[in-house]
Tab-separated table of C-alpha atoms in Angstrom:
chain	number	residue	atom	x	y	z
S	1	MET	CA	-40.358	72.253	139.953
S	2	ASP	CA	-39.659	70.702	136.255
S	3	GLU	CA	-36.709	68.745	137.012
S	4	PRO	CA	-36.034	66.809	140.335
S	5	ILE	CA	-32.981	68.095	142.510
S	6	ARG	CA	-29.769	65.390	142.105
S	7	ILE	CA	-28.280	64.152	145.472
S	8	LEU	CA	-24.688	63.007	145.015
S	9	GLN	CA	-24.504	59.673	147.419
S	10	VAL	CA	-21.025	58.909	147.915
S	11	VAL	CA	-20.241	55.206	148.538
S	12	THR	CA	-17.606	52.565	147.836
S	13	HIS	CA	-19.604	50.401	145.865
S	14	MET	CA	-23.339	49.349	145.250
S	15	ASN	CA	-22.881	45.952	145.864
S	16	ARG	CA	-26.020	43.940	148.174
S	17	GLY	CA	-24.623	45.092	151.794
S	18	GLY	CA	-26.434	46.371	154.551
S	19	LEU	CA	-25.541	50.322	154.072
S	20	GLU	CA	-26.328	50.358	149.979
S	21	THR	CA	-29.412	48.488	150.615
S	22	MET	CA	-30.770	50.835	153.034
S	23	VAL	CA	-29.634	53.508	150.253
S	24	MET	CA	-31.638	51.478	147.807
S	25	ASN	CA	-34.528	51.061	149.813
S	26	TYR	CA	-34.756	54.768	150.417
S	27	TYR	CA	-34.366	55.391	146.626
S	28	ARG	CA	-37.064	53.331	145.704
S	29	LYS	CA	-39.822	54.561	148.059
S	30	ILE	CA	-38.805	58.216	147.259
S	31	ASP	CA	-40.766	60.777	145.225
S	32	ARG	CA	-38.124	60.742	141.961
S	33	SER	CA	-40.172	63.289	140.167
S	34	ARG	CA	-38.847	65.532	143.123
S	35	VAL	CA	-35.884	64.276	144.163
S	36	GLN	CA	-32.972	61.566	142.282
S	37	PHE	CA	-30.074	60.032	143.270
S	38	ASP	CA	-26.779	59.588	141.832
S	39	PHE	CA	-23.637	57.671	142.822
S	40	LEU	CA	-19.808	58.415	143.011
S	41	THR	CA	-18.383	55.273	143.920
S	42	HIS	CA	-14.887	54.172	144.629
S	43	ARG	CA	-14.957	51.139	142.046
S	44	PRO	CA	-13.575	51.059	138.384
S	45	GLU	CA	-16.598	51.026	135.996
S	46	SER	CA	-15.651	47.460	134.780
S	47	GLU	CA	-16.381	45.855	138.530
S	48	LYS	CA	-20.466	45.557	137.690
S	49	LYS	CA	-22.100	45.918	141.310
S	50	ASP	CA	-25.228	44.347	142.388
S	51	TYR	CA	-27.592	46.900	141.948
S	52	ASP	CA	-25.951	48.996	139.332
S	53	GLU	CA	-28.517	48.023	136.699
S	54	GLU	CA	-31.527	48.849	139.053
S	55	ILE	CA	-30.113	52.335	139.741
S	56	LYS	CA	-29.993	53.206	136.292
S	57	SER	CA	-33.328	51.893	135.651
S	58	LEU	CA	-34.612	54.517	138.414
S	59	GLY	CA	-33.125	57.073	136.375
S	60	GLY	CA	-29.582	57.548	138.644
S	61	LYS	CA	-26.187	58.044	137.258
S	62	ILE	CA	-23.166	56.375	138.772
S	63	TYR	CA	-19.919	57.927	138.674
S	64	HIS	CA	-16.282	56.210	139.273
S	65	ILE	CA	-13.215	57.102	140.839
S	66	GLN	CA	-10.095	55.435	142.136
S	67	GLU	CA	-10.199	53.893	145.573
S	68	LEU	CA	-10.427	56.126	148.455
S	69	ASN	CA	-6.906	56.902	150.048
S	70	PRO	CA	-6.467	59.280	152.405
S	71	PHE	CA	-2.786	59.383	151.831
S	72	SER	CA	-2.848	60.091	148.114
S	73	LEU	CA	-2.472	63.447	146.383
S	74	ARG	CA	-3.726	61.908	143.155
S	75	TYR	CA	-6.855	60.623	144.835
S	76	ARG	CA	-8.152	64.422	146.095
S	77	ALA	CA	-7.014	65.743	142.723
S	78	SER	CA	-9.282	63.387	141.296
S	79	LEU	CA	-11.803	64.116	143.823
S	80	LYS	CA	-11.500	67.874	143.230
S	81	THR	CA	-11.770	67.717	139.494
S	82	PHE	CA	-14.903	65.820	139.818
S	83	PHE	CA	-16.512	68.535	141.894
S	84	GLU	CA	-15.421	71.040	139.760
S	85	GLU	CA	-16.955	69.604	136.703
S	86	HIS	CA	-19.895	68.625	138.645
S	87	PRO	CA	-21.220	72.074	140.077
S	88	GLU	CA	-24.699	70.797	139.854
S	89	TYR	CA	-24.279	68.816	142.879
S	90	ARG	CA	-25.473	71.215	145.883
S	91	VAL	CA	-26.103	68.613	148.053
S	92	ILE	CA	-23.616	65.442	149.063
S	93	HIS	CA	-24.467	62.352	150.898
S	94	VAL	CA	-21.225	60.823	152.229
S	95	HIS	CA	-21.484	57.502	153.473
S	96	GLN	CA	-17.615	56.685	153.788
S	97	ASP	CA	-17.808	56.371	158.001
S	98	CYS	CA	-14.684	57.380	159.519
S	99	LEU	CA	-12.978	58.510	156.179
S	100	SER	CA	-15.930	60.554	155.492
S	101	SER	CA	-13.826	63.544	156.117
S	102	VAL	CA	-11.405	63.429	153.324
S	103	ILE	CA	-14.267	63.465	150.880
S	104	LEU	CA	-16.148	66.252	153.038
S	105	LYS	CA	-12.880	68.399	153.247
S	106	VAL	CA	-12.462	68.508	149.231
S	107	ALA	CA	-16.275	69.123	148.853
S	108	LYS	CA	-16.051	72.004	151.120
S	109	GLU	CA	-13.104	73.390	149.309
S	110	CYS	CA	-15.245	72.953	146.101
S	111	GLY	CA	-17.861	75.137	147.389
S	112	VAL	CA	-20.673	72.424	147.797
S	113	LYS	CA	-23.003	73.888	149.875
S	114	THR	CA	-24.547	71.014	151.745
S	115	ARG	CA	-22.082	67.879	153.066
S	116	ILE	CA	-23.799	65.283	154.990
S	117	ALA	CA	-22.130	62.766	156.329
S	118	HIS	CA	-23.793	59.389	157.689
S	119	CYS	CA	-22.985	57.064	160.043
S	120	HIS	CA	-23.296	53.404	159.589
S	121	SER	CA	-21.477	51.645	162.609
S	122	SER	CA	-20.940	52.000	166.296
S	123	ASN	CA	-17.062	50.686	165.820
S	124	GLN	CA	-14.587	49.759	163.317
S	125	ASP	CA	-12.374	46.621	162.645
S	126	ILE	CA	-9.133	46.485	165.057
S	127	ASN	CA	-6.434	46.405	162.047
S	128	ILE	CA	-3.776	48.210	160.841
S	129	LYS	CA	-5.945	50.889	159.384
S	130	TYR	CA	-7.729	51.253	162.841
S	131	PRO	CA	-5.654	54.289	164.038
S	132	ILE	CA	-5.901	56.231	160.829
S	133	LYS	CA	-9.645	55.994	160.339
S	134	LEU	CA	-9.825	57.340	164.180
S	135	TYR	CA	-7.634	60.169	163.135
S	136	TYR	CA	-9.556	61.481	160.428
S	137	LYS	CA	-12.873	60.819	162.280
S	138	ARG	CA	-12.224	63.508	164.376
S	139	PHE	CA	-12.553	65.915	161.599
S	140	ILE	CA	-15.967	64.776	160.032
S	141	ALA	CA	-17.699	67.558	162.167
S	142	THR	CA	-15.192	70.175	160.993
S	143	TYR	CA	-16.102	69.485	157.099
S	144	ALA	CA	-19.894	68.333	157.344
S	145	THR	CA	-22.987	70.907	157.573
S	146	ASP	CA	-25.510	67.970	158.238
S	147	LEU	CA	-24.721	64.826	160.586
S	148	MET	CA	-26.767	61.731	160.547
S	149	SER	CA	-26.576	58.150	161.857
S	150	CYS	CA	-28.370	54.917	161.663
S	151	GLY	CA	-28.896	55.028	165.414
S	152	LYS	CA	-28.015	56.983	168.544
S	153	LYS	CA	-25.012	54.545	169.599
S	154	SER	CA	-23.320	55.005	166.434
S	155	GLY	CA	-23.903	58.540	166.102
S	156	GLU	CA	-22.466	59.333	169.337
S	157	TRP	CA	-19.175	56.982	168.399
S	158	MET	CA	-18.778	58.701	165.160
S	159	PHE	CA	-19.256	62.393	166.079
S	160	GLY	CA	-19.183	62.651	169.888
S	161	LYS	CA	-21.958	62.416	172.562
S	162	SER	CA	-22.385	66.248	172.805
S	163	SER	CA	-22.944	66.355	168.881
S	164	LYS	CA	-26.411	67.201	167.295
S	165	PHE	CA	-27.128	64.360	164.910
S	166	THR	CA	-30.217	63.223	162.811
S	167	ILE	CA	-31.242	59.693	163.246
S	168	LEU	CA	-32.466	58.333	160.083
S	169	PRO	CA	-33.626	54.842	160.749
S	170	ASN	CA	-32.286	51.880	158.459
S	171	ALA	CA	-36.221	51.500	157.474
S	172	ILE	CA	-37.336	48.517	155.365
S	173	ASP	CA	-40.464	48.014	153.285
S	174	THR	CA	-42.467	46.198	155.743
S	175	GLY	CA	-44.986	44.882	153.100
S	176	LEU	CA	-42.048	42.497	151.848
S	177	PHE	CA	-41.823	41.273	155.288
S	178	VAL	CA	-45.100	39.507	156.220
S	179	TYR	CA	-45.212	36.402	157.432
S	180	SER	CA	-46.593	34.004	154.496
S	181	GLU	CA	-47.238	30.616	155.578
S	182	GLY	CA	-47.399	29.564	151.896
S	183	ILE	CA	-44.227	31.050	151.191
S	184	ARG	CA	-42.665	29.618	154.341
S	185	ASN	CA	-43.468	26.001	153.039
S	186	SER	CA	-42.566	26.563	149.456
S	187	VAL	CA	-38.970	27.813	150.273
S	188	ARG	CA	-38.623	25.002	152.892
S	189	THR	CA	-39.312	22.525	150.211
S	190	ASN	CA	-36.956	24.016	147.841
S	191	LEU	CA	-34.216	23.955	150.290
S	192	GLY	CA	-35.022	20.519	151.383
S	193	PHE	CA	-36.365	21.218	154.987
S	194	ASN	CA	-38.842	18.992	156.525
S	195	LYS	CA	-41.890	20.246	158.683
S	196	SER	CA	-40.236	18.983	162.008
S	197	ASP	CA	-36.628	20.649	161.016
S	198	ILE	CA	-36.040	24.382	163.233
S	199	VAL	CA	-34.162	26.541	160.805
S	200	ILE	CA	-31.526	29.124	162.477
S	201	GLY	CA	-30.796	31.822	159.996
S	202	HIS	CA	-28.513	34.747	159.674
S	203	VAL	CA	-27.678	37.469	156.955
S	204	GLY	CA	-24.836	39.078	156.626
S	205	ARG	CA	-21.400	39.672	154.595
S	206	PHE	CA	-18.585	37.063	156.015
S	207	SER	CA	-16.618	39.234	158.116
S	208	LYS	CA	-14.666	39.262	161.347
S	209	VAL	CA	-17.195	41.741	162.839
S	210	LYS	CA	-20.372	39.394	162.334
S	211	ASN	CA	-18.594	36.293	164.254
S	212	HIS	CA	-19.343	33.490	161.872
S	213	SER	CA	-17.076	31.246	163.786
S	214	PHE	CA	-18.850	31.807	167.088
S	215	MET	CA	-22.301	30.831	165.253
S	216	ILE	CA	-20.370	27.749	163.648
S	217	ASP	CA	-19.531	26.587	167.230
S	218	LEU	CA	-22.684	26.941	168.609
S	219	PHE	CA	-24.658	24.973	166.037
S	220	LYS	CA	-22.581	22.433	166.313
S	221	LEU	CA	-23.239	22.324	170.057
S	222	ILE	CA	-27.001	22.679	169.291
S	223	HIS	CA	-27.296	20.313	166.127
S	224	GLY	CA	-25.374	17.698	168.524
S	225	ASN	CA	-28.138	18.000	171.060
S	226	ASN	CA	-31.011	17.889	168.339
S	227	GLU	CA	-30.587	17.239	164.738
S	228	ASN	CA	-33.742	18.705	163.866
S	229	TYR	CA	-31.911	22.049	163.730
S	230	LYS	CA	-30.056	23.074	160.614
S	231	MET	CA	-28.453	26.042	159.504
S	232	VAL	CA	-28.770	28.869	156.914
S	233	PHE	CA	-26.155	31.501	155.957
S	234	VAL	CA	-27.031	34.329	153.508
S	235	GLY	CA	-24.315	36.498	152.110
S	236	ASP	CA	-20.751	36.122	151.057
S	237	GLY	CA	-17.665	37.725	151.810
S	238	ILE	CA	-13.653	37.416	152.635
S	239	LEU	CA	-14.223	34.593	155.389
S	240	MET	CA	-16.799	32.373	153.542
S	241	ARG	CA	-14.604	29.745	152.412
S	242	GLU	CA	-12.954	29.840	155.978
S	243	THR	CA	-16.230	29.473	157.602
S	244	ILE	CA	-17.372	26.431	155.181
S	245	ASN	CA	-13.799	24.872	156.079
S	246	LYS	CA	-14.785	25.277	159.479
S	247	ALA	CA	-18.042	23.400	159.319
S	248	GLU	CA	-16.556	20.858	157.602
S	249	GLN	CA	-13.851	20.101	159.981
S	250	LEU	CA	-16.447	19.888	162.895
S	251	GLY	CA	-18.461	17.226	161.146
S	252	LEU	CA	-21.160	19.267	159.890
S	253	LYS	CA	-22.628	18.006	156.668
S	254	VAL	CA	-22.821	21.015	154.238
S	255	ASN	CA	-25.894	21.548	152.229
S	256	GLU	CA	-27.488	19.010	154.873
S	257	ASP	CA	-27.188	20.196	158.142
S	258	ILE	CA	-25.888	23.481	157.314
S	259	ILE	CA	-26.292	25.290	153.868
S	260	PHE	CA	-24.552	28.439	152.382
S	261	LEU	CA	-26.971	30.215	149.952
S	262	GLY	CA	-24.415	32.927	148.852
S	263	LEU	CA	-25.659	36.375	148.170
S	264	ARG	CA	-29.447	36.397	147.336
S	265	SER	CA	-32.191	38.736	146.161
S	266	ASP	CA	-34.926	36.830	147.845
S	267	VAL	CA	-34.237	37.440	151.594
S	268	PRO	CA	-38.001	38.451	152.578
S	269	GLU	CA	-38.841	35.122	151.020
S	270	LEU	CA	-35.712	33.148	152.844
S	271	MET	CA	-36.910	34.811	156.170
S	272	GLN	CA	-40.018	33.030	156.065
S	273	ALA	CA	-38.721	29.832	155.708
S	274	MET	CA	-36.518	30.218	159.117
S	275	ASP	CA	-37.743	29.859	162.645
S	276	ILE	CA	-34.884	31.543	164.588
S	277	PHE	CA	-32.570	34.624	163.370
S	278	LEU	CA	-29.030	34.982	165.000
S	279	LEU	CA	-26.709	37.826	164.811
S	280	PRO	CA	-23.840	37.636	167.450
S	281	SER	CA	-21.722	40.758	166.233
S	282	LYS	CA	-18.874	41.983	167.860
S	283	TYR	CA	-20.525	45.748	167.042
S	284	GLU	CA	-22.885	46.740	164.780
S	285	GLY	CA	-24.790	50.101	163.574
S	286	MET	CA	-28.448	49.632	163.482
S	287	PRO	CA	-28.551	46.360	161.413
S	288	MET	CA	-31.483	46.041	159.007
S	289	SER	CA	-31.550	42.417	159.290
S	290	ILE	CA	-32.627	42.508	162.469
S	291	VAL	CA	-35.623	45.047	161.901
S	292	GLU	CA	-36.330	42.496	158.944
S	293	ALA	CA	-36.545	39.486	160.668
S	294	GLN	CA	-38.981	41.116	163.424
S	295	SER	CA	-41.029	42.071	160.869
S	296	THR	CA	-41.421	38.230	159.906
S	297	GLY	CA	-41.847	37.390	163.269
S	298	LEU	CA	-38.586	35.476	163.805
S	299	ARG	CA	-37.083	34.891	167.380
S	300	CYS	CA	-33.761	36.709	167.426
S	301	PHE	CA	-31.014	36.141	169.317
S	302	ILE	CA	-28.286	38.857	169.418
S	303	SER	CA	-24.825	39.836	171.421
S	304	ASP	CA	-24.803	42.381	173.600
S	305	LYS	CA	-22.699	44.484	170.888
S	306	VAL	CA	-25.825	44.967	168.950
S	307	PRO	CA	-27.352	48.443	169.716
S	308	TYR	CA	-30.266	48.071	172.036
S	309	ASP	CA	-32.214	50.302	169.604
S	310	CYS	CA	-32.790	47.480	167.259
S	311	VAL	CA	-34.966	45.728	169.789
S	312	LEU	CA	-38.225	46.873	168.362
S	313	THR	CA	-40.431	44.013	169.732
S	314	ASN	CA	-40.799	41.081	172.574
S	315	LEU	CA	-39.216	38.694	169.778
S	316	VAL	CA	-35.656	39.674	170.494
S	317	THR	CA	-33.034	37.862	173.431
S	318	GLN	CA	-29.847	40.001	173.788
S	319	LEU	CA	-27.118	37.964	175.378
S	320	SER	CA	-23.434	38.677	176.444
S	321	LEU	CA	-20.799	37.300	174.489
S	322	LYS	CA	-18.791	37.021	177.667
S	323	LEU	CA	-21.570	34.123	178.464
S	324	SER	CA	-20.702	30.677	177.796
S	325	ILE	CA	-21.435	28.771	174.183
S	326	GLU	CA	-23.494	26.558	176.268
S	327	ARG	CA	-25.675	29.226	177.789
S	328	TRP	CA	-26.355	30.669	174.278
S	329	ALA	CA	-27.609	27.148	173.213
S	330	ASP	CA	-29.680	26.904	175.738
S	331	GLU	CA	-31.453	30.127	175.672
S	332	ILE	CA	-31.925	29.205	171.750
S	333	MET	CA	-33.326	25.735	172.178
S	334	LYS	CA	-36.212	26.571	174.841
S	335	SER	CA	-37.393	29.564	172.893
S	336	CYS	CA	-40.750	29.142	171.898
S	337	ILE	CA	-42.689	29.308	168.657
S	338	VAL	CA	-44.777	32.529	168.465
S	339	ASP	CA	-47.849	33.865	166.090
S	340	ARG	CA	-45.444	35.236	163.254
S	341	ASN	CA	-48.495	37.221	161.733
S	342	GLN	CA	-48.717	40.345	164.043
S	343	TYR	CA	-45.282	41.919	163.919
S	344	GLN	CA	-45.396	43.992	160.606
S	345	SER	CA	-47.563	46.638	162.456
S	346	ALA	CA	-45.350	46.809	165.470
S	347	ILE	CA	-42.381	47.629	163.070
S	348	ILE	CA	-44.227	50.186	161.325
S	349	GLU	CA	-45.098	51.661	164.531
S	350	ALA	CA	-41.983	51.870	166.029
S	351	GLY	CA	-41.107	54.304	162.959
S	352	TYR	CA	-38.856	51.704	160.499
S	353	ASP	CA	-41.536	51.570	157.923
S	354	ILE	CA	-39.723	53.047	154.592
S	355	THR	CA	-42.518	54.852	153.385
S	356	LYS	CA	-42.842	57.538	156.113
S	357	ASN	CA	-39.491	57.729	156.378
S	358	ALA	CA	-38.419	58.423	152.683
S	359	LYS	CA	-41.319	61.004	152.723
S	360	PHE	CA	-39.064	62.736	155.901
S	361	LEU	CA	-35.856	62.435	153.744
S	362	GLU	CA	-37.174	63.866	150.474
S	363	ASN	CA	-38.432	67.020	152.280
S	364	TYR	CA	-34.944	67.179	153.915
S	365	TYR	CA	-33.196	67.092	150.705
S	366	LEU	CA	-35.656	69.753	149.436
S	367	SER	CA	-35.375	71.921	152.351
S	368	LYS	CA	-31.462	72.137	151.875
S	369	TYR	CA	-32.343	73.596	148.255
S	370	GLU	CA	-34.708	76.071	149.306
S	371	SER	CA	-32.486	77.505	151.982
S	372	GLU	CA	-30.052	78.562	149.329
S	373	GLU	CA	-32.449	80.069	147.292
C-alpha cells in the first residue's frame, strides 16, 4: 500500500475532553503509514481547538461544518455536499452519541460504505434536548454498519441490550502514567503543597454530570475535620465559575485549600502529585481519568453511576450517591496509602494499554477497506 487509508472521524470539536483525548491517544499510536485520521468538526474554522495543531503535525486534515442541528435542512444539505465532494472517505467513525443517526443517514444516502457509530456515554443530561436525543438514538443501528462502545453498559444503553457491538477500551499510554516519586515531589512543590498535605484530585469538565457541587460540599466537610487535606480540580467548563463561587462562599481558600488549574496538558504529572482521586459522577461512559488514576496508583472513590467496568484494580471504592456525604468523607479519610509503583502492569493486563488496542483498531479499519475490494 503506497498511501495510507484515510478514516474520517466525525466529532463536535477537538478540545481537550475525554472523547477527544481518547481519539488522540489512538491517533498517536496507530501506524500512520497504513491508517491516517482526518476530522470533520461541527465548529467554524476560526475557533481554534486544543488538538488542531497536533492533528496537522501528524498529517491529519480538519474540515469544518455548521453546528449539528437535526431539524436543519441546511445542515443536512451541507453534510450531503461534504460527502459528495469527498468520496475518498469509504469509512467514517462518528462520535456524536445519540445524534449520530443524523450523520449516518446522510452518509448512507451518499454511498459511504462503512459507517461506524461510537458510544461514549451511558446516559445524557436531562434537559430540553433529552427527548430529542432519545428519539434519534433509536435510528443509530438502522443507518450504521458497525457499532462501537467504550464499555458494555454504555453500548447496551445506546444500541440496545440485544445489539452486537464492539467494545473499544478508552485505552491510555500507560508509560506516561507510571508513578514517580521525583515527579510527585517536584509538582507538589510547584503547586505549593507540603509533605504533610493529603491531596484529593479530580480531572474533568465542569458540567452537571461530574457533580462538582457535591465535591465541594464533600471537601468542605473533610477539610473541616483535617486541614491537611487539599483539593485540586483540573479542567474547565460552563460551571467552573459557579463552582469557584461556591467554594468561596463556604469559606474555602481558593489557591490555598482548593486549587482550580483549568485545562492542562500535564495531567500525568499532576496525577503524581495527588493522593486520592474523586469521581462522584451522575453517569459516565468509560472515563479515561479513572484508568489513568489507577495506573499511577491513586486511591479512587467513584459513584455507583460510574460503570463497574472501570474498576480494574483494588484501588477503587465505589459508593452510592444515596449515601450521606458524611459516609463518603469517612470512607475517604480512613483510606490507606498504597505502594503506587505496582499498578501500571495491572492496567496493561486488563487490556487498557494503548499500544495493543491501537493495533486492533488499525487492523479493524484495514479490514473494512479490504472487504470492499
